[in-house]
Coordinates of C-alpha atoms in Angstrom, one line a residue:
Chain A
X1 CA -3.5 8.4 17.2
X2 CA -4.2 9.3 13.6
X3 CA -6.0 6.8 11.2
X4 CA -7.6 6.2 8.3
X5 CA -10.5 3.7 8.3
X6 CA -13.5 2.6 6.1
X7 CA -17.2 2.2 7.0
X8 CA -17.9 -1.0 5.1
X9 CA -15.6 -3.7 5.2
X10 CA -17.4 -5.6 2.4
X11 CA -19.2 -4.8 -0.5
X12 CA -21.2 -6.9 -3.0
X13 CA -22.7 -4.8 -6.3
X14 CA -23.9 -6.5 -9.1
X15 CA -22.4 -6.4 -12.4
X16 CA -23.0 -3.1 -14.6
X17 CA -24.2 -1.1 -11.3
X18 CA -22.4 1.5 -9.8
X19 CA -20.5 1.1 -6.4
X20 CA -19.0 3.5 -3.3
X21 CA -16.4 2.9 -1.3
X22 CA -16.2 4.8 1.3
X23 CA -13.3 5.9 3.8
X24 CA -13.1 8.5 7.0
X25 CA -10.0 9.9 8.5
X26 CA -9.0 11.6 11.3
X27 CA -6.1 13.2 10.8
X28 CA -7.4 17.0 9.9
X29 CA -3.9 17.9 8.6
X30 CA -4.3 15.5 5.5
X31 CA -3.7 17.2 2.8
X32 CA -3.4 14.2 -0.1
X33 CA -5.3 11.2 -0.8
X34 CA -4.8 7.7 -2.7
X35 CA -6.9 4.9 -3.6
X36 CA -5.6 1.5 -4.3
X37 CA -6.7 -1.6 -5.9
X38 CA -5.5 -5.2 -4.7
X39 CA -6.6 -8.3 -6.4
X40 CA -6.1 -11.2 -5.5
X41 CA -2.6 -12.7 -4.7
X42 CA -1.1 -9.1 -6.4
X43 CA 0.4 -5.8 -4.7
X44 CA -2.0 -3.0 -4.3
X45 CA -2.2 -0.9 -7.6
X46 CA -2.8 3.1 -7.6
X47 CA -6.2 3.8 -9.1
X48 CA -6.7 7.3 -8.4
X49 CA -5.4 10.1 -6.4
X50 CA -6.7 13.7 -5.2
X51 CA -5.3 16.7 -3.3
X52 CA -6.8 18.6 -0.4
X53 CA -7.2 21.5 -2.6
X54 CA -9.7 19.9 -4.3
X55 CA -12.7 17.7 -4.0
X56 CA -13.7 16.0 -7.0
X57 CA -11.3 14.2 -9.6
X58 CA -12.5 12.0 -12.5
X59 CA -10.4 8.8 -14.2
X60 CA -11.9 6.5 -16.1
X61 CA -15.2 4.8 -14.9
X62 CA -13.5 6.4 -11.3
X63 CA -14.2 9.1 -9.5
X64 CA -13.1 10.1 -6.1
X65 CA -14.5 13.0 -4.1
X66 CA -13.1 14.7 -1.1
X67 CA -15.4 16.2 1.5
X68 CA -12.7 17.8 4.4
X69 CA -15.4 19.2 6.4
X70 CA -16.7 15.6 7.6
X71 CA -13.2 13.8 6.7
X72 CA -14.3 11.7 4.4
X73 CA -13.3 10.4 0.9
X74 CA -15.2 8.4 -1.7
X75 CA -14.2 5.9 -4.7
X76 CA -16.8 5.9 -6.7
X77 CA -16.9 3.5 -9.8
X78 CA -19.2 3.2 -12.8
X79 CA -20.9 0.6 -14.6
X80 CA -19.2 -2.5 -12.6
X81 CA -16.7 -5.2 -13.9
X82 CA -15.9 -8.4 -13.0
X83 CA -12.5 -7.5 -13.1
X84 CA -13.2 -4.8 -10.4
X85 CA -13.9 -7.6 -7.8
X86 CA -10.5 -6.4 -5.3
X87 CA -10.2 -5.1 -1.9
X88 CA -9.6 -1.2 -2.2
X89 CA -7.5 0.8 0.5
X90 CA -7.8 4.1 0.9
X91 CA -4.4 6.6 2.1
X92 CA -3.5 9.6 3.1
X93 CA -0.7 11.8 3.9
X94 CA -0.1 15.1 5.4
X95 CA 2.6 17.9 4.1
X96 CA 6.2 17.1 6.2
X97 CA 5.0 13.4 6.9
X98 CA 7.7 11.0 4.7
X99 CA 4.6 7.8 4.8
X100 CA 1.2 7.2 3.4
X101 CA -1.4 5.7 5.5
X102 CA -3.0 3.1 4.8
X103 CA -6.8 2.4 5.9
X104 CA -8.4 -1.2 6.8
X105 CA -9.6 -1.8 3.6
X106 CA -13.1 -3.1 1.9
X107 CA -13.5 -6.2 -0.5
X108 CA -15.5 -5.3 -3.2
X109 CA -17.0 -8.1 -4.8
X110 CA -18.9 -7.9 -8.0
X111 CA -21.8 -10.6 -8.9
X112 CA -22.3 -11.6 -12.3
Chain B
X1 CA 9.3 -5.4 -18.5
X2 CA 9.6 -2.4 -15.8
X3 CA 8.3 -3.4 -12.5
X4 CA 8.8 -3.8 -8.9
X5 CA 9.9 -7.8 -8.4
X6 CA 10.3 -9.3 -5.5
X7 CA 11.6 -12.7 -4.6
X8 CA 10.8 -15.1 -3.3
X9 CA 7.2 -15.5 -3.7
X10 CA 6.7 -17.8 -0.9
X11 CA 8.9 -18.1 1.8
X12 CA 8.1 -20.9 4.5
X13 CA 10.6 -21.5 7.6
X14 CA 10.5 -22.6 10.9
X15 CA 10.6 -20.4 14.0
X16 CA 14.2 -19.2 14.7
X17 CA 15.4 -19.4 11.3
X18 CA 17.4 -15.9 9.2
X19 CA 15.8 -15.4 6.3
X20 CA 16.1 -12.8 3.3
X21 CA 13.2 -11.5 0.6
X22 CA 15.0 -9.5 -2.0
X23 CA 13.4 -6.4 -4.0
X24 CA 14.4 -4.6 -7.1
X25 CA 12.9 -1.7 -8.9
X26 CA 14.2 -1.0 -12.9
X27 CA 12.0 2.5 -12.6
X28 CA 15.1 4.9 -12.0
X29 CA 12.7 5.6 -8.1
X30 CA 14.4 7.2 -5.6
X31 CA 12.6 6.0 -3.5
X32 CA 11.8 1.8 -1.8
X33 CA 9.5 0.6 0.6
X34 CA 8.8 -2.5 2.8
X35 CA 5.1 -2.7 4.1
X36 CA 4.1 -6.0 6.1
X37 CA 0.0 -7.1 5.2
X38 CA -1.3 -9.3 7.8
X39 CA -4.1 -11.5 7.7
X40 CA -6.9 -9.2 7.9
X41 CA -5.4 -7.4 4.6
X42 CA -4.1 -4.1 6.9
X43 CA -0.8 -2.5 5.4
X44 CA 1.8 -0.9 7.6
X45 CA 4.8 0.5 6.9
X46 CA 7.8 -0.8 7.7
X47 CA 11.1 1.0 6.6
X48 CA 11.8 3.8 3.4
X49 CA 14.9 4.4 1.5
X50 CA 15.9 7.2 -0.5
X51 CA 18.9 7.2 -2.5
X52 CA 20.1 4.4 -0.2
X53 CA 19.6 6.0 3.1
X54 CA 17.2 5.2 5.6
X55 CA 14.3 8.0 6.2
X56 CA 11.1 6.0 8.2
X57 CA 11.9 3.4 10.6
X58 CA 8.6 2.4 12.1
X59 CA 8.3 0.5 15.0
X60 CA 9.9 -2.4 13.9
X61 CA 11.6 -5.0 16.1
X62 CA 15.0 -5.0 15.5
X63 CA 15.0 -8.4 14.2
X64 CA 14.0 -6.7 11.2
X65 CA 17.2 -4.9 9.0
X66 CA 17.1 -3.4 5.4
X67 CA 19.9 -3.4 3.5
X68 CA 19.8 -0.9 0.0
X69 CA 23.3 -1.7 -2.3
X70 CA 21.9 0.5 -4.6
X71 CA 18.8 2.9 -5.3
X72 CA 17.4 0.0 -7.4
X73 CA 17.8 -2.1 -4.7
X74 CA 16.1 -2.5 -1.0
X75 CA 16.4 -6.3 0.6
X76 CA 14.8 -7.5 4.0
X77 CA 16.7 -9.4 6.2
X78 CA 15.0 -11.2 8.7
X79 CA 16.5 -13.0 12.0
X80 CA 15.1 -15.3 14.6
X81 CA 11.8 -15.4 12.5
X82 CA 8.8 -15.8 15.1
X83 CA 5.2 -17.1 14.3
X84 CA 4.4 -13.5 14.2
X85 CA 6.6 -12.8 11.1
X86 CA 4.2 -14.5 9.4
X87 CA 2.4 -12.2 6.6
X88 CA 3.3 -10.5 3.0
X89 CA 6.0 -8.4 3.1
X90 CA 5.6 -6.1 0.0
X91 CA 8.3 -4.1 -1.5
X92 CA 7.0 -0.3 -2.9
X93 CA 8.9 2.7 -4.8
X94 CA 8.4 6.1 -5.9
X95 CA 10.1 8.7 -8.0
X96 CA 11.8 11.0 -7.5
X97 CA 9.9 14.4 -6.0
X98 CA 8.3 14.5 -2.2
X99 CA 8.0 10.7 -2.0
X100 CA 5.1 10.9 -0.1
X101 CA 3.3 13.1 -2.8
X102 CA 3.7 10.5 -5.5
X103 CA 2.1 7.5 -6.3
X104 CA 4.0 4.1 -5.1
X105 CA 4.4 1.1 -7.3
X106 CA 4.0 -2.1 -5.5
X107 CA 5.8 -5.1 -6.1
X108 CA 3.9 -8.6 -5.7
X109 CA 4.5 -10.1 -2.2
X110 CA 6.4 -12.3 -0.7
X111 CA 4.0 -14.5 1.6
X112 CA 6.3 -15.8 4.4
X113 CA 4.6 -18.6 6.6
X114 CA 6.7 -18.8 9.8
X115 CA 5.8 -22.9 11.1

């Protein structure tokens, strides 16, 4: 079947670095892509989002980039927080589908 | 405040039991969600809503049963709860537009331990 995964379930960065998270899917019909951000004990909250049509999108300290040749997506985020220490999930949905899908996940820790 | 609440927080029961987790949304969505998170963090869909009627029933056990009073509204019902059961049930909605197009707002969880 179709799925959405991430190379690295874990990730430790140190505070004020820069940190990828990295996702691949399968599905070559995607078409639009979400990043989430759960803390701790809290529902998943939308950082950033991206359409196929494009493959670069900027938020602030974000950015996610879209590479549909290799399937891949990328959260990138600048100049680390403590407060960015979550698991992130990557999504994606194809046009006529009615659900996101969610990938695995990776726990991004960040050291002070 | 505007938000996604769900209740209860925790839920824990013993095998066999009915239980309900309720969800409301005060974002005018269309659109409700229930995922189930198991242990290893993995979200899956359960069930969708829009404007009351059912559109995604995944592969759930029929043990399982929405209920949606309202738009605002989307409640879990839950019978003959198994060890299995146990995980966080979140509750999700989206607005109006192709629902899968648009960002969902999660609500907090509901951790159910099944004993």
């Amino acid at each position: 079947g179709e799925s959405v995964g991430l190379h690295l379930p874990t990730l430790s960065v140190q505070e004020g670095d820069n940190s990828i998270i990295n996702c691949a899917y399968s599905n070559s019909a995607s078409d639009y892509f979400i990043w989430y951000k759960q803390e701790s004990g809290k529902g998943p909250q939308f950082i950033i989002d991206i359409r196929s049509n494009m493959d670069k999108r900027q938020g602030q300290r974000v950015t996610v980039l879209l590479n549909k040749t290799v399937k891949h997506l990328s959260l990138q985020i600048a100049a680390t927080q403590p407060g960015d220490s979550a698991v992130y999930f990557c999504a994606e949905n194809a046009f006529g589908n009615e659900k996101l899908t969610f990938g695995t996940g990776t726990r991004l820790t960040i050291i002070p | 405040d505007t938000a996604v609440s769900q209740t209860p927080k925790y839920l824990v029961t013993q095998m066999g039991n009915d239980k309900s987790i309720k969800c409301e949304q005060n974002l005018g969505h269309d659109t409700m969600y229930w995922y189930k998170q198991d242990s290893k963090k993995f979200l899956k869909i359960m069930f969708s809503y829009n404007n009351k009627e059912l559109i995604i029933n995944e592969t759930v056990p029929n043990r399982f049963s929405p209920k949606s009073p309202d738009k605002a509204h989307l409640n879990l019902h839950i019978n003959s709860l198994e060890l299995g059961d146990s995980a966080v049930y979140f509750c999700a909605s989206s607005p109006p537009g192709l629902a899968s197009y648009n960002e969902q707002f999660f609500g907090p969880g509901t951790r159910l331990t099944v004993l």
